[in-house]
PDB file of N, CA and C and ligand atoms in Angstrom:
ATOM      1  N   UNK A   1       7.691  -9.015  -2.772  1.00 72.00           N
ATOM      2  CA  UNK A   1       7.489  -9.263  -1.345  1.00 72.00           C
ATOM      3  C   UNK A   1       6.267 -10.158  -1.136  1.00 72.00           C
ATOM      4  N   UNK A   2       6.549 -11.107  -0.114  1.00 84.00           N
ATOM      5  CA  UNK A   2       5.045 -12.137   0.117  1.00 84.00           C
ATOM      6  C   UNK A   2       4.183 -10.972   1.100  1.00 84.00           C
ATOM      7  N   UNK A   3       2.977 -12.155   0.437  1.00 93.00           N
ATOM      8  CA  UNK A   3       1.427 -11.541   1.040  1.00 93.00           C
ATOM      9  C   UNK A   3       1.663 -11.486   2.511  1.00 93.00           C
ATOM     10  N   UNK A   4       0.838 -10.422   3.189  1.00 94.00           N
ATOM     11  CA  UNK A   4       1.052 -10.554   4.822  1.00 94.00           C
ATOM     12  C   UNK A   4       0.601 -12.177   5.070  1.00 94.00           C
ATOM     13  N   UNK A   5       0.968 -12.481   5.849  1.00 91.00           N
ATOM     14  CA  UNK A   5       0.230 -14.228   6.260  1.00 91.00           C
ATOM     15  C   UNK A   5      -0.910 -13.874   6.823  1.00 91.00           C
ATOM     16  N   UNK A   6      -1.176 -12.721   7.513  1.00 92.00           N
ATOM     17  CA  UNK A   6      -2.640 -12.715   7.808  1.00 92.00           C
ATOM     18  C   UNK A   6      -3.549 -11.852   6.966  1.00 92.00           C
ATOM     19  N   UNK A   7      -3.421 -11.476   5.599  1.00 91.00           N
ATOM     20  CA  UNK A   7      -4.035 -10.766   4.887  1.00 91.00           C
ATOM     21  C   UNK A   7      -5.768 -11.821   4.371  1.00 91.00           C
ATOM     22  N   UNK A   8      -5.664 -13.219   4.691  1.00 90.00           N
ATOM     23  CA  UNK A   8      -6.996 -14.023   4.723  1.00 90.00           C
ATOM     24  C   UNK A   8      -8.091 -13.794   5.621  1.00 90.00           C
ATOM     25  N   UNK A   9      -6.886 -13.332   6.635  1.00 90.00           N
ATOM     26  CA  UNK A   9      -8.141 -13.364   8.246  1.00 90.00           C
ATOM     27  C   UNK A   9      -7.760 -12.054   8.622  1.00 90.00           C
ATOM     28  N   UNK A  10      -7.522 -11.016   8.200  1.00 91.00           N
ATOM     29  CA  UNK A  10      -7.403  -9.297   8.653  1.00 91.00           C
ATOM     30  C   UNK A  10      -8.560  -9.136   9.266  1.00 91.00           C
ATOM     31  N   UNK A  11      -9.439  -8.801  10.059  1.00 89.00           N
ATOM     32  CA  UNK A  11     -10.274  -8.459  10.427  1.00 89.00           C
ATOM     33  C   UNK A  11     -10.574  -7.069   9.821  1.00 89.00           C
ATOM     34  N   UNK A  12      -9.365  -6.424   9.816  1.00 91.00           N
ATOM     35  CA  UNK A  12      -9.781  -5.080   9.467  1.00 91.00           C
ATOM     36  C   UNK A  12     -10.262  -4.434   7.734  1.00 91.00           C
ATOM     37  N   UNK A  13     -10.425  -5.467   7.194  1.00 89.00           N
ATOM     38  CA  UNK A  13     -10.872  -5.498   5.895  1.00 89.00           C
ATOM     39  C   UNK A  13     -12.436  -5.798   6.041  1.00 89.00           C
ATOM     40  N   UNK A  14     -12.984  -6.889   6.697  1.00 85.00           N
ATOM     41  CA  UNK A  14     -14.038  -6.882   6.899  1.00 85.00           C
ATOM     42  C   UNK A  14     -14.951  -6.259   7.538  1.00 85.00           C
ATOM     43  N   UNK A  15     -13.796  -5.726   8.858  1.00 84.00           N
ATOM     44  CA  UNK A  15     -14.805  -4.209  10.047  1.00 84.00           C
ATOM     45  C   UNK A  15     -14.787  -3.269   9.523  1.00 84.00           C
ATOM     46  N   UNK A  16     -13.447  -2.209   8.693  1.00 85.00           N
ATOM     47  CA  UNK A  16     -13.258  -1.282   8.978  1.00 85.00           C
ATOM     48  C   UNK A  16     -13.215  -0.208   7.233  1.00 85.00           C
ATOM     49  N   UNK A  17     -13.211  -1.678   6.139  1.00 88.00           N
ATOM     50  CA  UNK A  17     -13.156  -0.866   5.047  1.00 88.00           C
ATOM     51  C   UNK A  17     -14.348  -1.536   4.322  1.00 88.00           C
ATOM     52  N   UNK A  18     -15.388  -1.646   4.732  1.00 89.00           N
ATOM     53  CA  UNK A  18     -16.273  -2.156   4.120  1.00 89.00           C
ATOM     54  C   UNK A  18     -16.902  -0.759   3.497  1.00 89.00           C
ATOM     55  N   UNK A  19     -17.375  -1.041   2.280  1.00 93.00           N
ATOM     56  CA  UNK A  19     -17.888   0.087   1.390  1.00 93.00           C
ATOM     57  C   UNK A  19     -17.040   0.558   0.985  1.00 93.00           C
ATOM     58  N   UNK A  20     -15.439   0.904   1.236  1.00 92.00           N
ATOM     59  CA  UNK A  20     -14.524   1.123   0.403  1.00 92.00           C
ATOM     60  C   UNK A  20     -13.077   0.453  -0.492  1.00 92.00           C
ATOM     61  N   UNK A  21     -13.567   0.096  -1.354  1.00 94.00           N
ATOM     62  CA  UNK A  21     -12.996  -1.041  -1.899  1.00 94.00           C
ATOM     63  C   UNK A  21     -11.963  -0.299  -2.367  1.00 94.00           C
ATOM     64  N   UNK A  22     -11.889   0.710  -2.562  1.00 95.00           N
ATOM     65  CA  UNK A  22     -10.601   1.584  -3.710  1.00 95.00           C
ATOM     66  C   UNK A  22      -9.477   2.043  -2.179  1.00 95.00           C
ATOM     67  N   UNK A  23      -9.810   2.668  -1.434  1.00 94.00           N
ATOM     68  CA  UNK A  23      -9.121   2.531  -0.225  1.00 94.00           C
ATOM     69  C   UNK A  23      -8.690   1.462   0.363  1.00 94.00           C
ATOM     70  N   UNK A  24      -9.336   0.251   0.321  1.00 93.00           N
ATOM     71  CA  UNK A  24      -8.408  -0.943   0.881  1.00 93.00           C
ATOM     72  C   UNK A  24      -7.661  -1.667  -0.196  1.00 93.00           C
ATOM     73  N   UNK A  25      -7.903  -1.232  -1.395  1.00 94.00           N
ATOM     74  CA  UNK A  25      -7.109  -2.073  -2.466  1.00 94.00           C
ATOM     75  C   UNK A  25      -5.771  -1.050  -2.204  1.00 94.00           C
ATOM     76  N   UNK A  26      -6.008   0.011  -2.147  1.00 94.00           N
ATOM     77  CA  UNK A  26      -4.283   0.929  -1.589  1.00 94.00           C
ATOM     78  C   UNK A  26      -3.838  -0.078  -0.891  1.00 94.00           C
ATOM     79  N   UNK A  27      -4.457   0.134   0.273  1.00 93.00           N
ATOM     80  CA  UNK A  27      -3.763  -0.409   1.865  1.00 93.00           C
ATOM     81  C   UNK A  27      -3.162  -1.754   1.490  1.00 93.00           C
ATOM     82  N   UNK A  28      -3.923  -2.238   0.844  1.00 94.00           N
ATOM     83  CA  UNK A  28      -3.282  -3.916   0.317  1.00 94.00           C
ATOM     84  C   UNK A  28      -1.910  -3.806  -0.786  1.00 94.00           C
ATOM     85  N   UNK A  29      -2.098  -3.242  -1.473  1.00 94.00           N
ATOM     86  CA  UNK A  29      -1.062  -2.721  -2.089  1.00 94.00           C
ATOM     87  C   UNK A  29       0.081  -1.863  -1.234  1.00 94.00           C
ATOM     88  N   UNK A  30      -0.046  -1.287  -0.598  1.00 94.00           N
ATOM     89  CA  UNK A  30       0.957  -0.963   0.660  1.00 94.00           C
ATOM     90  C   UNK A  30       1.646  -2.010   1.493  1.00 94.00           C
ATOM     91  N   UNK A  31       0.576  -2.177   2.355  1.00 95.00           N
ATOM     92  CA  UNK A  31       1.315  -3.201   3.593  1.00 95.00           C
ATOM     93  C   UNK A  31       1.124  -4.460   3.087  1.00 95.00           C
ATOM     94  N   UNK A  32      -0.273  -4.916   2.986  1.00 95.00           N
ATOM     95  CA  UNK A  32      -0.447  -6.022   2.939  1.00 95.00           C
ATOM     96  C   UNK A  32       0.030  -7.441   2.029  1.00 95.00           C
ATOM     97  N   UNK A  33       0.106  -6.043   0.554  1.00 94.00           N
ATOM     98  CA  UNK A  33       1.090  -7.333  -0.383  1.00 94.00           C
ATOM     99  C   UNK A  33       2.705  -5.940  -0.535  1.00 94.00           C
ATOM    100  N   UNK A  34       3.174  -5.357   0.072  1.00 87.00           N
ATOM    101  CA  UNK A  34       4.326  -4.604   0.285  1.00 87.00           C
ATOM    102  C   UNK A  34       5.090  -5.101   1.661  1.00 87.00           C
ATOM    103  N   UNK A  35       5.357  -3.863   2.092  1.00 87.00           N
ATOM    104  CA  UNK A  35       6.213  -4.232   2.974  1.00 87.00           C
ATOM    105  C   UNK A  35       5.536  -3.906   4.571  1.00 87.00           C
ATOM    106  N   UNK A  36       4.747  -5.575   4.699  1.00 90.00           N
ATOM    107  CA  UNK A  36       3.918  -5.563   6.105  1.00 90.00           C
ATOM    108  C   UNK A  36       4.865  -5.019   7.200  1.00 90.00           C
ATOM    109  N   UNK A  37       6.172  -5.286   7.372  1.00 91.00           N
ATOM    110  CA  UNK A  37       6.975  -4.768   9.160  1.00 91.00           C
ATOM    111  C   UNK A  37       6.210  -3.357   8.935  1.00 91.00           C
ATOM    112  N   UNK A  38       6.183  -2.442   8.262  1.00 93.00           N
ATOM    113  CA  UNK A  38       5.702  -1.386   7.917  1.00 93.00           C
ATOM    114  C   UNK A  38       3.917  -0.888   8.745  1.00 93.00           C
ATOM    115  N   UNK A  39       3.218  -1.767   8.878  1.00 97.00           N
ATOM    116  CA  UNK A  39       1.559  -1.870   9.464  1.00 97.00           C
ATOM    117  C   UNK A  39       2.268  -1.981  10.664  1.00 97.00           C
ATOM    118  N   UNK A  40       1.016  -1.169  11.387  1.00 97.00           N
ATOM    119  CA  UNK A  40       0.898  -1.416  12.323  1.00 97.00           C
ATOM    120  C   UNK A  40       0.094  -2.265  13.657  1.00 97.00           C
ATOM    121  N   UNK A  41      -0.630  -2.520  12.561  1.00 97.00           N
ATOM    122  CA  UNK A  41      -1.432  -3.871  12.827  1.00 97.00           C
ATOM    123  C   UNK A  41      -0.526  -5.230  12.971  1.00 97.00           C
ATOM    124  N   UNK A  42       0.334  -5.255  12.252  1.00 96.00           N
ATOM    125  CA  UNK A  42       1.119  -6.682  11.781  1.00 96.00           C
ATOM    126  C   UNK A  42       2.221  -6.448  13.367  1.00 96.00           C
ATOM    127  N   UNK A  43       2.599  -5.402  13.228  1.00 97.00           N
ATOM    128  CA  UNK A  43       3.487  -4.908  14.592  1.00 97.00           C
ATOM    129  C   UNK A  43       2.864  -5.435  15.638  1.00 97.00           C
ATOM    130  N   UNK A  44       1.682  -5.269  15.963  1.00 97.00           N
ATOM    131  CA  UNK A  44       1.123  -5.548  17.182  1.00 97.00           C
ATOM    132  C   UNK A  44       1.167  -7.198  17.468  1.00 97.00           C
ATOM    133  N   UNK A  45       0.770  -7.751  16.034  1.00 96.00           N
ATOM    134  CA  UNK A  45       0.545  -8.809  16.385  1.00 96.00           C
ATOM    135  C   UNK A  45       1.576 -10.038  16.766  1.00 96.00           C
ATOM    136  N   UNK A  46       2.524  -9.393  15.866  1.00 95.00           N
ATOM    137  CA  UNK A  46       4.151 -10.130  16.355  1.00 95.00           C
ATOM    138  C   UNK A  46       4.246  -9.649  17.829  1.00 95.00           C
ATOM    139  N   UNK A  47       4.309  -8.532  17.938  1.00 96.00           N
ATOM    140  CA  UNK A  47       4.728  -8.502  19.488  1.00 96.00           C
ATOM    141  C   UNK A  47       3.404  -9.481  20.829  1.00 96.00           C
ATOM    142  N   UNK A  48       2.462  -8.801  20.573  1.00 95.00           N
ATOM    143  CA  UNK A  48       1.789  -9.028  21.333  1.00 95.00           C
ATOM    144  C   UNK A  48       0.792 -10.605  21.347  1.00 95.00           C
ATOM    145  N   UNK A  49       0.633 -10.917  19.666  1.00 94.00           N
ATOM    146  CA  UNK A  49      -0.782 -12.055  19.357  1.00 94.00           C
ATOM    147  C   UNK A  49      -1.752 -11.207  18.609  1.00 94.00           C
ATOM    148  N   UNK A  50      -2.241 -11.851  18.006  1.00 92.00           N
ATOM    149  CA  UNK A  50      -3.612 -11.807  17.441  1.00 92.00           C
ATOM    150  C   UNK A  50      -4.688 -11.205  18.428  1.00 92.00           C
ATOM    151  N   UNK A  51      -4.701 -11.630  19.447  1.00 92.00           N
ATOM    152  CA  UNK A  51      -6.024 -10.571  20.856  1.00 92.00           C
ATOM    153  C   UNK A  51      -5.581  -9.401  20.779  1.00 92.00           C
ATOM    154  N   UNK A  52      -4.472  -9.078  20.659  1.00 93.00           N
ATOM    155  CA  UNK A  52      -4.367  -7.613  21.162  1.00 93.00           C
ATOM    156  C   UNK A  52      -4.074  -6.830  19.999  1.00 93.00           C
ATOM    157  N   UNK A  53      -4.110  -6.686  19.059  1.00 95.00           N
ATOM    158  CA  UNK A  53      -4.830  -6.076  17.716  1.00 95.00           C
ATOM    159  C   UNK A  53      -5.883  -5.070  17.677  1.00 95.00           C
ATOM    160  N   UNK A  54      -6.389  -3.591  18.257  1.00 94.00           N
ATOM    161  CA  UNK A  54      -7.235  -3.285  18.248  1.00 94.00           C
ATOM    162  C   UNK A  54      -7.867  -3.337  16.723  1.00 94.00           C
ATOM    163  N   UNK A  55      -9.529  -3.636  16.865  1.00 91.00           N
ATOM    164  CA  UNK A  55     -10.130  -3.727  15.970  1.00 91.00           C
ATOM    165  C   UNK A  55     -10.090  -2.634  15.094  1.00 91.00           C
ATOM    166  N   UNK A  56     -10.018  -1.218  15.648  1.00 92.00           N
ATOM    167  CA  UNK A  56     -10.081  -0.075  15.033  1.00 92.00           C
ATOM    168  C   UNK A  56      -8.569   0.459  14.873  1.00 92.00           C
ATOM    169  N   UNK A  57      -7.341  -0.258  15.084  1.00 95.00           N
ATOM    170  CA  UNK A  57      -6.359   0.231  14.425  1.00 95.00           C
ATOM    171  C   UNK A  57      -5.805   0.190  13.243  1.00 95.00           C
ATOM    172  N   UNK A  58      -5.767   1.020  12.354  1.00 95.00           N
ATOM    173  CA  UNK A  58      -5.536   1.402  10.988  1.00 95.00           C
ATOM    174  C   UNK A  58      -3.522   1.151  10.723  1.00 95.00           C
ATOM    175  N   UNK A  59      -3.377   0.619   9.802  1.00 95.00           N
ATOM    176  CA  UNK A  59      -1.881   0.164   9.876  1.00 95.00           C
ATOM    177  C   UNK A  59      -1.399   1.050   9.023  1.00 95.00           C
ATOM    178  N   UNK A  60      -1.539   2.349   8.768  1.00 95.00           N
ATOM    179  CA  UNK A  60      -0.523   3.233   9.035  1.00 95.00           C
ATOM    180  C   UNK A  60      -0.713   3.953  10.616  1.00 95.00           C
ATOM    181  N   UNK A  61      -1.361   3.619  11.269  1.00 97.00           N
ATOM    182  CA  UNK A  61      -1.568   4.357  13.132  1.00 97.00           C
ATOM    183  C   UNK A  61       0.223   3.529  13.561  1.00 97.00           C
ATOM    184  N   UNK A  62       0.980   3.775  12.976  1.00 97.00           N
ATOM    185  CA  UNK A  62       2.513   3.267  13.870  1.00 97.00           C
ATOM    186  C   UNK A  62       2.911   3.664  15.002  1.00 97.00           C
ATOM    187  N   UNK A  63       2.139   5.426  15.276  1.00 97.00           N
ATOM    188  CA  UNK A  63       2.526   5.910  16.609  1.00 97.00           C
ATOM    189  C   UNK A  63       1.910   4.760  17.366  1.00 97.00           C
ATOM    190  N   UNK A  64       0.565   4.750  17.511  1.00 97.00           N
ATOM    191  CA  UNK A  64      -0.628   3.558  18.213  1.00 97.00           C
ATOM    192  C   UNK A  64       0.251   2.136  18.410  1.00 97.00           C
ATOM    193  N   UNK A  65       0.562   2.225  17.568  1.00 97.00           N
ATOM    194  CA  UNK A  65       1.307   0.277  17.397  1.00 97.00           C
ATOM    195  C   UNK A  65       2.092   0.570  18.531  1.00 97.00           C
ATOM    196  N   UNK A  66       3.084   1.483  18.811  1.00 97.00           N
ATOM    197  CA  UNK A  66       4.526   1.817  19.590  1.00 97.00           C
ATOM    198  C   UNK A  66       3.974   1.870  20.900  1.00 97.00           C
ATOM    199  N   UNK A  67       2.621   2.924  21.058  1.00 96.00           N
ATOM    200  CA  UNK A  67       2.511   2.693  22.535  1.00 96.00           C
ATOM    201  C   UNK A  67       1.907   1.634  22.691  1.00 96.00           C
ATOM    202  N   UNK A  68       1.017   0.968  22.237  1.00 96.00           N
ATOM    203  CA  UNK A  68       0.929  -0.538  22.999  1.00 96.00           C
ATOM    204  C   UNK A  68       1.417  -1.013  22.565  1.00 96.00           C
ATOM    205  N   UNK A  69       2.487  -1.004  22.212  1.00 95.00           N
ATOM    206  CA  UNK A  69       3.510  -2.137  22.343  1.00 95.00           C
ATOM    207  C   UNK A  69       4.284  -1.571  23.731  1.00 95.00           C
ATOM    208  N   UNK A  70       4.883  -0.464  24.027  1.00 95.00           N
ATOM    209  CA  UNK A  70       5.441   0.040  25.112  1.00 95.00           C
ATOM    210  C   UNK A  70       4.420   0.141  26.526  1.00 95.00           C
ATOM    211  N   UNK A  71       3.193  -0.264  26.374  1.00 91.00           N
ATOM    212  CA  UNK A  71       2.315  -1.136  27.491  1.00 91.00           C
ATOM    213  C   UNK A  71       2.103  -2.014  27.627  1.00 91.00           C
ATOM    214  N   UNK A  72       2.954  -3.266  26.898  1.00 80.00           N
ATOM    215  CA  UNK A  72       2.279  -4.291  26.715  1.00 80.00           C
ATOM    216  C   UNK A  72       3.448  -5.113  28.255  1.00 80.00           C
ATOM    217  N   UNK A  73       2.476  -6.018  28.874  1.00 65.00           N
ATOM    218  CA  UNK A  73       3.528  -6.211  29.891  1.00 65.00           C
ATOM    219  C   UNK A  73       4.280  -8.036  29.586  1.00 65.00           C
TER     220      UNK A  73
HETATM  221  S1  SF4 B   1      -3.578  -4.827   7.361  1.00 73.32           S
HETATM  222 FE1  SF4 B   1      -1.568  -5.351   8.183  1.00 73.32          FE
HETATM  223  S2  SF4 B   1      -1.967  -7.164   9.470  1.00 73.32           S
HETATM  224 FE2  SF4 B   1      -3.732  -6.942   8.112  1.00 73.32          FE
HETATM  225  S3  SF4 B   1      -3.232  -8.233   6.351  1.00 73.32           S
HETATM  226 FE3  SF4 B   1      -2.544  -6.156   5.881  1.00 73.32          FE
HETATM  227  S4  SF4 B   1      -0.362  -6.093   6.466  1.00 73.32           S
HETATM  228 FE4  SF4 B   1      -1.311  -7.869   7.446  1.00 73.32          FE
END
């Protein structure tokens, strides 16, 4: 499976897993070089853009992805 296309510019590698390198090498190994439709980060951003991405959403949070996506107008 290809790399997420935004796995260069994730923000959430640089905000949210800093100091844990063994935990984001999972997550990368999961979504990021697996199967991204899967994040919920990547969800948001197809639906919505790149702005509306919360900084602090974690891409297994899929419930999170669903409701803003089901607010998004
Ligand atoms: S966390 Fe999600 S949006 Fe970010 S690079 Fe990985 S798969 Fe893509």
């Amino acid at each position: 499976m290809a790399d997420c296309k935004l796995l260069k510019t994730c923000i959430f590698f640089s905000d949210r897993m800093v100091g844990m390198p063994k935990t984001a090498d999972m997550v990368k190994e999961k979504y990021c070089q697996g199967d991204n439709s899967e994040c919920a980060r990547h969800m948001v951003f197809i639906a919505c853009g790149r702005e509306k991405v919360p900084s602090d959403l974690f891409p297994g949070q899929i419930e999170k992805a669903r409701d803003i996506l089901a607010n998004k107008k």
